[in-house]
Amino acid sequence: MSIQSEEAFLSLIDEHFATDSAALELGRGDDCAVLSQGGPFCVSSDLFLEDIHFRRSYFSPQDIGYKALAVNVSDIAAMGGRPLAFTMDLMIPSGLDRSFWEKFFSGMAALARQNDMPLAGGDLSRSDKLGVSISIWGTPGPSGRFIPRTGGNPGDVLFVCGEPGLARAGLSLLEKDGIKAAETFPQAVQAHLRPKPKTMVANLLSAAGTSSLMDVSDGLARDLPRLLGSKPGADLTVSPDMIHDEVIRFAEQTDVTAEDVFMVGGEDYALLGTAAPEAFKSKILTIPGVRALGRINDSGTITVNGTPFTLNGFDHFDA
Amino acid sequence: MSIQSEEAFLSLIDEHFATDSAALELGRGDDCAVLSQGGPFCVSSDLFLEDIHFRRSYFSPQDIGYKALAVNVSDIAAMGGRPLAFTMDLMIPSGLDRSFWEKFFSGMAALARQNDMPLAGGDLSRSDKLGVSISIWGTPGPSGRFIPRTGGNPGDVLFVCGEPGLARAGLSLLEKDGIKAAETFPQAVQAHLRPKPKTMVANLLSAAGTSSLMDVSDGLARDLPRLLGSKPGADLTVSPDMIHDEVIRFAEQTDVTAEDVFMVGGEDYALLGTAAPEAFKSKILTIPGVRALGRINDSGTITVNGTPFTLNGFDHFDA
């Protein structure tokens, strides 16, 4: 049974997303939601579109709902923030039945509950293809501050937390073999379908004095220059022991090196950050999953294992 | 020349939308923007999709950019709020040249400047069709409060500010005759292409003690029950002198009455509100454009000119 009316959609949404929350002075159903908030907040917005960002052939409805929200939560995490609430604009093609939407909302609602984050509002429209646009906002984490991308200084240690290249390997394998790729590359496939926002780790990094932080969504090669700012310079050391086993196995099947997959990546949702050497050694390195990538400098050049690096990362914008 | 790269899009956006604003502690380019705000805020989100909400055949690029933002500003206005900032997710089909985007952004940026409202961030993706998803945040207006939809009480006067039915007439005429409809129905066409958010009037209404307020986006017939809440009741008087001349002329060409066009409407972006009779008479009625529609009651029935009203309004959700 497909869902014919806007009202039916709205009540299904009400079933999955609580309408009462301390963060919401006025919930869904009015022209706007009203949020109680006594200080600065951060906002972000992302698209999640069928056949651009996901395929229905290998994403389950739960995966689609989950990931549409997860990529936004990751943006809040990368600010060292705590998610406060989100809005969802939903583009609804015909032919998706109620069971699809049940699963879609349950995948999304589980992540929302996990982050104690109400759905504050949104919009529904029919559309040719399924699409989601989510806006999310957050408050500063326990450290009381937001961490910008561009706080690093020459001499700072560059570090990563997460598995660069793993989701890209998953995407390539899913595109080639469909969901049965999960049999041989379970973690790569999972990294693409169900990226885990690193909210907790990011809060620890913030408290430990990270000087800059961002989430790697377009791959290290594209996102690292964004972190480094106007005169990007860094010397990176990428060794096989830093690269996920499945990335290494994936690279063996292709004509690219594991280091290139690691650097080019895409949709990694790893955290990339910098810290002063003392803070890195004494505090940051003790945080689970953190690995040093190298040092930043003001040379204007990024090198990987001593060689200037030039590849372009994964770009949703490319045709 | 079409715009090939994400970077080219982002610099074009920078040309049109200022990056510095008192409302923004941290502007675009990071994972999130940071908004400075000392109290509660309201938020809303809307889709504006090609061939659902607009057609490129009769919307100029400026009109599309303008209206995508205007419908969101209208939501803030309907809360009695003041726009603070917005994010834009842009779905970009191939084949639109730089000149299109220049016009699109300039139409949007003019309205943003008029409301002193920065673009805080967003996302870009290629897409089959043009689409915009905008989220908007606002602060309370001069009265210091937000006005909910559901603050009306039996006995309150129901009023409207704007021209119900005019935009719907414009839409019908544009669909039939294209942009040349503007020659004979200039204001109806303008009402559909370029709805004016009533921010200023809404702030006056708020200060004058309006008990409830909403923007009529789906037509009076659909939106009035939403204003009235769980047991909707109201007696309305709709006379020809309350209906725009072009709505009356439009109705004469069709098999529906002008009263029906007025009631069914759609995308009116008129303000619909309630006020206690004394406040209405002494203050609300002096605000330009305000007209009494009737009284609300607890009868459970809506009547128009003495007859129970049952028509359904305009619904974007309808196939």
XYZ file of C-alpha atoms in Angstrom:
638
model
C 0.000 0.000 0.000
C 1.480 3.311 -0.957
C 0.895 6.393 1.162
C -1.424 8.706 -0.706
C -1.959 11.698 1.506
C 0.256 14.216 3.189
C -1.653 13.600 6.428
C -0.822 9.879 6.310
C 2.855 10.737 5.887
C 2.752 13.171 8.751
C 1.173 10.680 11.120
C 3.710 8.042 10.148
C 6.445 10.561 10.901
C 4.805 11.283 14.274
C 4.935 7.567 15.049
C 8.674 7.484 14.512
C 9.834 10.844 15.819
C 8.795 12.099 19.242
C 7.114 15.474 19.253
C 8.113 16.458 22.773
C 11.657 17.435 23.590
C 13.289 19.810 26.038
C 15.025 21.456 23.082
C 11.723 22.285 21.392
C 9.558 25.042 22.817
C 7.167 24.534 19.916
C 7.327 21.411 17.806
C 6.279 20.446 14.326
C 3.022 21.596 12.764
C 3.393 25.355 12.998
C 5.012 27.597 10.409
C 8.288 27.174 12.248
C 9.514 25.158 15.186
C 10.798 27.178 18.126
C 13.990 26.111 19.821
C 15.130 27.201 23.233
C 18.776 27.968 23.160
C 20.767 30.433 25.184
C 23.923 30.852 23.134
C 25.501 30.386 19.738
C 24.555 27.376 17.691
C 25.963 25.774 14.578
C 23.991 24.774 11.493
C 24.599 22.564 8.500
C 22.568 21.261 5.600
C 23.080 18.315 3.244
C 21.416 16.660 0.299
C 20.984 12.907 -0.008
C 19.653 12.083 -3.463
C 18.802 8.836 -5.202
C 21.314 7.778 -7.879
C 23.636 10.595 -6.821
C 24.356 9.796 -3.189
C 22.708 6.392 -2.908
C 21.125 3.609 -4.925
C 17.988 1.833 -3.940
C 19.383 -1.380 -5.431
C 21.825 -1.919 -2.568
C 20.750 0.529 0.139
C 17.999 -0.864 2.341
C 15.256 1.659 3.233
C 16.701 1.712 6.782
C 20.157 2.466 5.382
C 18.822 5.399 3.351
C 17.031 6.911 6.338
C 20.031 6.301 8.564
C 22.679 7.709 6.246
C 20.675 10.788 5.225
C 20.795 11.864 8.871
C 24.230 10.428 9.711
C 26.099 12.635 7.230
C 24.548 15.665 8.924
C 25.315 14.467 12.447
C 28.899 14.036 11.278
C 29.050 17.760 10.429
C 28.009 18.657 13.963
C 30.553 16.189 15.371
C 33.266 17.798 13.258
C 32.565 21.111 14.987
C 33.008 19.460 18.375
C 29.298 20.105 18.821
C 26.320 18.244 20.143
C 23.297 17.783 17.839
C 20.288 19.778 19.011
C 17.557 19.192 16.386
C 17.018 18.733 12.657
C 14.542 19.472 9.881
C 13.840 17.125 6.976
C 12.643 18.015 3.479
C 11.495 14.831 1.799
C 11.172 14.313 -1.963
C 8.763 11.439 -2.480
C 8.466 9.450 -5.705
C 5.378 7.380 -6.403
C 5.501 3.635 -5.955
C 7.141 3.385 -2.543
C 4.852 1.544 -0.183
C 4.143 2.119 3.476
C 6.530 -0.662 4.453
C 9.351 1.204 2.684
C 8.624 4.378 4.640
C 8.270 2.502 7.936
C 11.774 1.173 7.441
C 13.141 4.472 6.174
C 11.843 6.392 9.186
C 12.878 3.700 11.659
C 16.463 3.767 10.360
C 16.535 7.528 10.733
C 14.672 7.657 14.045
C 17.049 5.182 15.690
C 19.962 7.512 14.984
C 17.941 10.544 16.082
C 17.105 8.855 19.404
C 20.711 7.813 19.878
C 21.630 11.491 19.618
C 18.620 12.643 21.674
C 17.673 14.930 18.818
C 14.100 15.901 17.817
C 12.844 16.360 14.278
C 11.824 20.012 14.384
C 9.986 20.282 11.083
C 10.364 20.082 7.331
C 8.489 19.758 4.101
C 7.104 17.008 1.867
C 6.772 17.021 -1.878
C 6.238 14.477 -4.581
C 9.219 14.102 -6.874
C 10.559 11.890 -9.685
C 13.228 10.426 -7.452
C 13.670 9.887 -3.762
C 15.630 12.651 -2.068
C 16.248 14.036 1.378
C 17.520 17.426 2.415
C 18.330 17.658 6.104
C 19.319 20.731 8.062
C 20.788 20.208 11.482
C 21.971 22.448 14.236
C 23.956 21.909 17.343
C 25.282 23.442 20.521
C 28.880 23.454 21.699
C 30.040 20.175 23.255
C 31.393 19.764 26.801
C 34.412 21.962 26.003
C 32.040 24.887 25.460
C 33.502 25.808 22.069
C 33.152 24.965 18.405
C 36.298 23.811 16.602
C 36.769 25.433 13.193
C 38.510 23.838 10.260
C 41.208 26.422 10.034
C 42.741 26.590 13.490
C 45.927 24.655 12.692
C 49.414 26.196 12.741
C 52.651 25.178 11.005
C 54.323 22.587 13.183
C 51.011 21.093 14.356
C 50.540 17.363 14.072
C 47.964 16.299 11.489
C 45.868 13.345 12.584
C 42.974 11.246 11.428
C 40.354 9.223 13.267
C 38.445 6.756 11.138
C 39.264 4.718 8.037
C 40.037 6.842 4.965
C 39.333 4.990 1.734
C 37.180 2.285 3.306
C 33.806 3.755 2.247
C 35.149 4.459 -1.246
C 36.220 0.832 -1.577
C 32.732 -0.117 -0.388
C 31.100 2.134 -2.984
C 33.187 0.699 -5.838
C 32.428 -2.848 -4.761
C 28.690 -2.159 -4.321
C 28.534 -0.542 -7.754
C 30.253 -3.593 -9.271
C 28.708 -6.493 -7.352
C 25.694 -5.071 -5.543
C 24.932 -5.989 -1.960
C 26.661 -9.381 -2.232
C 29.928 -7.417 -1.987
C 29.165 -7.466 1.752
C 30.059 -11.173 1.842
C 33.725 -10.521 1.062
C 34.110 -6.876 2.099
C 31.688 -6.470 5.039
C 33.363 -3.483 6.636
C 33.924 -1.545 3.417
C 30.271 -2.027 2.476
C 29.155 -1.040 5.975
C 31.356 2.070 5.854
C 29.522 3.223 2.731
C 25.994 2.245 3.774
C 26.161 3.114 7.479
C 28.892 5.654 8.280
C 29.152 6.241 12.038
C 29.180 9.900 13.080
C 32.058 10.365 15.526
C 30.275 12.694 17.936
C 31.742 11.179 21.121
C 35.326 11.055 19.856
C 35.010 14.610 18.540
C 33.936 15.823 21.970
C 37.001 14.112 23.469
C 39.210 15.708 20.804
C 37.728 19.099 21.576
C 38.366 18.713 25.305
C 41.936 17.572 24.537
C 42.758 20.844 22.766
C 42.470 19.982 19.072
C 43.346 23.153 17.127
C 41.294 22.319 14.032
C 38.846 19.603 13.033
C 36.712 18.630 10.051
C 34.908 15.586 8.737
C 36.400 14.051 5.623
C 33.441 13.769 3.278
C 35.115 14.333 -0.096
C 38.290 12.355 0.600
C 41.580 13.380 2.210
C 43.023 14.670 -1.066
C 40.213 17.197 -1.493
C 39.471 17.940 2.155
C 43.026 18.310 3.463
C 43.648 21.547 1.489
C 40.375 22.879 2.925
C 41.688 22.227 6.420
C 45.037 23.827 5.649
C 43.556 27.007 4.220
C 45.092 29.535 1.856
C 48.663 28.242 1.795
C 48.310 24.503 2.249
C 51.455 22.629 3.204
C 51.913 19.277 4.914
C 54.196 16.259 4.902
C 52.245 13.029 5.294
C 53.442 9.521 5.963
C 50.997 6.872 4.831
C 52.085 3.336 5.591
C 50.207 0.047 5.062
C 49.673 -0.405 8.811
C 47.548 2.797 8.798
C 45.288 1.472 6.045
C 42.307 -0.799 6.680
C 42.847 -4.416 5.599
C 39.841 -4.327 3.290
C 41.218 -1.220 1.545
C 44.471 -3.087 0.951
C 42.600 -6.136 -0.356
C 40.417 -3.915 -2.546
C 43.452 -2.130 -4.015
C 45.009 -5.483 -4.924
C 42.021 -6.121 -7.219
C 42.454 -2.772 -9.015
C 45.154 -0.768 -10.738
C 45.472 1.806 -7.942
C 47.599 1.573 -4.819
C 46.112 1.246 -1.342
C 47.733 4.617 -0.526
C 45.814 6.247 -3.388
C 42.508 4.754 -2.219
C 43.324 6.029 1.283
C 44.081 9.516 -0.012
C 41.328 9.838 -2.644
C 38.579 8.144 -0.641
C 35.220 9.871 -0.515
C 32.386 9.799 2.026
C 34.883 8.611 4.619
C 33.264 10.551 7.467
C 36.584 10.228 9.252
C 37.706 13.124 11.424
C 40.747 15.064 10.270
C 42.375 17.454 12.718
C 45.473 19.173 13.954
C 46.996 19.685 17.380
C 50.135 21.190 18.840
C 52.779 18.435 19.241
C 52.652 18.427 23.079
C 48.855 18.229 23.199
C 48.906 15.529 20.540
C 51.399 13.355 22.392
C 49.989 13.783 25.889
C 46.267 13.797 25.185
C 45.040 13.354 21.604
C 46.981 10.151 20.918
C 45.282 8.449 23.866
C 41.868 8.845 22.213
C 40.725 5.595 20.554
C 41.285 5.426 16.796
C 43.517 8.490 16.463
C 46.586 8.116 14.222
C 49.170 10.715 13.254
C 49.277 11.475 9.524
C 52.157 13.949 9.524
C 52.876 17.605 10.188
C 51.526 20.767 8.654
C 53.883 23.486 7.411
C 53.810 26.637 5.302
C 55.584 25.222 2.249
C 52.545 25.433 -0.007
C 53.024 21.772 -0.962
C 51.439 18.563 0.289
C 53.724 15.538 0.147
C 52.832 11.903 0.785
C 55.783 9.681 1.695
C 58.139 12.375 0.364
C 56.442 12.887 -3.009
C 54.199 15.874 -3.929
C 50.576 14.763 -4.001
C 48.240 15.926 -6.742
C 45.244 13.559 -7.130
C 41.722 14.912 -6.859
C 39.275 13.400 -4.439
C 35.838 12.037 -4.949
C 33.416 14.760 -6.012
C 29.648 14.325 -6.075
C 29.651 17.238 -8.367
C 31.537 15.428 -11.132
C 29.339 14.207 -13.927
C 28.924 28.625 -20.623
C 27.753 26.181 -18.018
C 29.396 26.031 -14.607
C 31.415 22.849 -14.386
C 33.003 22.835 -10.978
C 31.759 23.068 -7.431
C 34.405 25.738 -6.788
C 33.023 27.910 -9.603
C 29.566 27.630 -8.069
C 30.830 28.509 -4.640
C 32.628 31.626 -5.860
C 29.558 32.734 -7.762
C 27.567 32.296 -4.557
C 30.192 34.340 -2.686
C 29.728 37.142 -5.223
C 26.015 37.308 -4.481
C 25.800 36.588 -0.781
C 27.954 38.475 1.720
C 30.050 36.281 3.992
C 30.240 38.694 6.895
C 27.227 39.336 9.087
C 26.682 40.121 12.742
C 24.413 37.069 12.886
C 27.223 34.755 11.806
C 30.040 33.990 14.205
C 31.457 31.624 11.619
C 30.348 31.756 8.012
C 30.189 29.339 5.146
C 33.013 26.931 4.334
C 33.283 25.014 7.575
C 31.353 21.886 8.487
C 28.710 24.092 10.025
C 28.083 27.793 10.258
C 27.860 29.227 13.763
C 25.042 31.607 14.545
C 25.143 33.958 17.475
C 21.874 34.112 19.248
C 20.988 34.830 22.854
C 17.530 33.296 23.177
C 14.983 31.049 21.526
C 14.823 30.922 17.766
C 12.449 29.494 15.204
C 13.289 27.372 12.207
C 11.514 26.263 9.058
C 12.394 24.339 5.927
C 10.804 24.205 2.463
C 11.268 22.527 -0.877
C 11.025 24.380 -4.170
C 11.176 21.878 -7.025
C 10.990 22.221 -10.791
C 7.683 21.063 -12.325
C 6.214 20.641 -8.828
C 6.464 24.135 -7.383
C 7.587 26.070 -10.439
C 8.080 25.792 -14.168
C 11.057 27.161 -16.005
C 8.826 28.020 -18.959
C 7.259 30.983 -17.188
C 9.423 31.595 -14.114
C 12.450 33.743 -14.874
C 15.672 32.588 -13.176
C 15.345 35.611 -10.872
C 11.772 34.591 -10.002
C 12.907 31.063 -9.082
C 15.693 32.320 -6.822
C 13.397 34.908 -5.294
C 10.434 32.643 -4.613
C 12.527 29.743 -3.233
C 13.605 32.066 -0.441
C 10.381 34.096 -0.165
C 8.244 31.122 0.847
C 10.650 30.506 3.734
C 10.743 34.144 4.815
C 6.952 33.988 4.859
C 7.114 31.193 7.454
C 9.260 33.352 9.728
C 6.894 36.287 9.196
C 3.940 34.092 10.151
C 5.595 33.482 13.531
C 5.914 37.220 14.075
C 9.650 36.634 13.786
C 12.592 38.292 12.129
C 14.723 36.242 9.688
C 18.206 35.530 11.090
C 19.963 33.368 8.481
C 19.311 30.599 5.986
C 20.950 27.554 4.417
C 20.428 26.459 0.816
C 20.704 22.961 -0.661
C 20.820 23.295 -4.419
C 19.967 20.518 -6.898
C 21.657 21.379 -10.173
C 20.698 19.903 -13.533
C 23.112 20.058 -16.433
C 22.566 22.592 -19.171
C 21.954 25.733 -17.134
C 24.520 28.342 -18.045
C 26.356 30.842 -15.878
C 23.943 33.585 -16.910
C 21.042 31.535 -15.514
C 22.770 31.150 -12.157
C 23.777 34.827 -12.045
C 20.103 35.724 -12.367
C 18.949 33.012 -9.992
C 21.334 34.130 -7.246
C 20.655 37.818 -7.809
C 16.902 37.271 -7.419
C 17.505 35.423 -4.175
C 20.241 37.718 -2.869
C 18.098 40.835 -3.320
C 15.482 39.368 -0.981
C 18.175 38.182 1.456
C 19.662 41.700 1.597
C 16.233 43.226 2.025
C 15.841 41.042 5.115
C 19.440 41.561 6.249
C 19.857 37.816 6.328
C 23.091 35.903 5.563
C 23.358 32.606 3.702
C 24.893 30.426 6.420
C 25.732 27.348 4.357
C 24.271 24.513 2.366
C 25.071 21.830 -0.132
C 25.315 21.419 -3.899
C 24.566 18.340 -5.946
C 23.898 17.547 -9.535
C 20.353 16.393 -10.196
C 17.964 15.621 -13.048
C 15.858 18.656 -12.309
C 16.414 21.996 -10.662
C 15.489 22.056 -6.995
C 16.088 24.129 -3.911
C 15.703 23.204 -0.265
C 16.021 26.143 2.088
C 16.092 26.124 5.865
C 15.657 29.395 7.652
C 16.159 30.539 11.252
C 14.542 33.522 12.914
C 14.423 35.451 16.168
C 11.363 36.955 17.849
C 10.233 40.275 16.355
C 9.895 43.553 18.258
C 7.131 42.117 20.460
C 9.663 39.634 21.857
C 7.448 36.622 21.265
C 6.590 34.102 18.582
C 2.938 33.788 17.585
C 1.739 30.187 17.261
C -1.004 29.015 14.946
C -3.196 27.750 17.682
C -3.659 30.656 20.076
C -7.191 31.605 18.997
C -10.256 31.304 21.255
C -13.962 30.999 20.464
C -15.306 34.506 19.983
C -12.058 35.806 18.458
C -12.240 37.652 15.166
C -10.713 35.786 12.240
C -8.847 38.059 9.835
C -6.749 37.882 6.704
C -4.066 40.128 5.297
C -3.237 39.534 1.658
C -5.197 38.335 -1.365
C -6.508 34.771 -1.033
C -7.021 33.122 -4.423
C -4.940 35.616 -6.377
C -1.834 33.411 -6.707
C -4.006 30.403 -7.579
C -5.655 32.383 -10.363
C -2.147 33.355 -11.507
C -1.012 29.726 -11.517
C -4.022 28.574 -13.555
C -3.531 31.375 -16.061
C 0.223 30.750 -16.347
C -0.373 27.042 -16.897
C -2.887 27.836 -19.650
C -1.318 30.823 -21.425
C 2.291 30.994 -20.198
C 3.895 34.287 -19.257
C 1.661 36.274 -21.632
C -1.046 35.847 -18.993
C 0.739 38.768 -17.303
C -0.654 41.108 -19.979
C -4.234 40.658 -18.818
C -3.742 39.450 -15.232
C -0.560 41.206 -14.076
C -1.231 41.030 -10.355
C -2.392 37.415 -10.316
C 0.716 36.374 -12.235
C 2.922 38.442 -9.944
C 1.282 36.894 -6.870
C 2.279 33.434 -8.097
C 5.779 34.307 -9.352
C 6.801 36.785 -6.676
C 4.834 36.408 -3.428
C 5.768 39.123 -0.942
C 6.582 37.863 2.560
C 4.636 40.002 5.030
C 7.354 40.341 7.653
C 6.659 43.969 8.509
C 2.879 43.584 8.773
C 3.319 40.430 10.862
C 5.509 42.327 13.317
C 2.781 44.978 13.601
C 0.169 42.255 14.120
C 2.299 40.701 16.824
C 2.707 44.012 18.642
C -1.067 44.603 18.333
C -1.862 41.416 20.281
C -2.776 38.913 17.577
C -3.697 35.661 19.361
C -2.753 33.329 16.494
C -1.132 33.716 13.093
C -0.122 31.561 10.134
C 0.762 31.989 6.502
C -1.785 30.584 4.071
C 0.301 28.419 1.759
C -2.174 25.647 0.931
C -5.281 27.829 0.617
C -7.780 29.040 3.217
C -9.893 25.892 2.961
C -6.974 23.668 3.971
C -5.119 26.045 6.266
C -8.049 27.420 8.262
C -8.721 24.063 10.003
C -5.011 23.952 10.903
C -5.346 27.347 12.578
C -8.497 26.325 14.394
C -7.030 23.111 15.785
C -8.808 19.997 17.012
C -12.395 21.255 16.977
C -12.500 23.711 14.105
C -15.462 26.024 13.991
C -15.910 29.403 12.328
C -18.509 31.489 10.551
C -17.027 33.357 7.598
C -18.494 36.108 5.480
C -16.912 36.346 2.058
C -18.268 39.162 -0.087
C -17.125 40.334 -3.539
C -15.601 43.523 -2.096
C -13.116 41.344 -0.134
C -11.966 39.546 -3.277
C -9.316 40.902 -5.607
C -10.653 42.200 -8.951
C -8.462 39.837 -10.937
C -9.814 36.851 -8.951
C -13.331 37.957 -9.839
C -12.401 38.387 -13.512
C -10.639 34.999 -13.483
C -13.655 33.260 -11.946
C -15.885 34.709 -14.672
C -13.821 32.765 -17.240
C -14.251 29.477 -15.376
C -17.027 27.352 -13.885
C -16.122 28.150 -10.266
C -17.260 31.112 -8.216
C -14.903 33.865 -7.073
C -15.705 32.838 -3.484
C -14.470 29.318 -4.222
C -11.226 30.594 -5.760
C -10.805 32.804 -2.676
C -11.372 29.864 -0.329
C -9.459 27.149 -2.231
C -6.531 29.298 -3.342
C -3.061 27.894 -2.829
C 0.342 29.527 -2.381
C -1.444 32.675 -1.275
C 1.185 33.612 1.320
C -1.485 35.731 2.937
C -1.492 35.993 6.712
C -4.407 34.414 8.546
C -4.884 35.246 12.192
C -7.210 35.725 15.124
C -7.586 38.420 17.758
C -9.915 39.194 20.628
C -12.727 41.509 19.370
C -11.515 44.598 21.328
C -7.894 44.215 20.145
C -9.129 43.640 16.600
C -11.249 46.757 16.535
C -8.862 49.110 18.290
C -5.529 47.954 16.874
C -5.490 45.147 14.301
C -7.992 46.748 11.935
C -5.802 49.835 11.616
C -2.970 47.749 10.095
C -2.868 48.113 6.288
C -4.475 45.263 4.347
C -6.235 43.589 7.280
C -9.850 42.484 6.683
C -12.188 40.607 9.012
C -13.249 37.192 7.716
C -15.597 36.219 10.533
C -15.535 34.761 14.019
C -14.245 31.505 15.386
C -16.421 29.302 17.583
C -16.493 25.792 18.986
C -19.283 24.437 16.770
C -17.007 22.025 14.889
C -18.276 23.424 11.579
C -16.903 26.045 9.205
C -19.552 28.025 7.354
C -19.070 30.492 4.516
C -21.927 32.957 4.048
C -24.125 30.705 6.183
C -23.439 27.440 4.354
C -21.133 24.660 5.632
C -17.892 24.682 3.679
C -16.317 21.417 2.508
C -13.926 22.019 -0.440
C -10.324 20.890 -0.217
C -7.547 23.357 -0.861
C -4.629 23.219 -3.187
C -2.260 20.403 -2.285
C 1.252 20.037 -3.697
C 0.996 16.489 -2.606
C -1.794 15.668 -5.029
C -0.638 13.850 -8.125
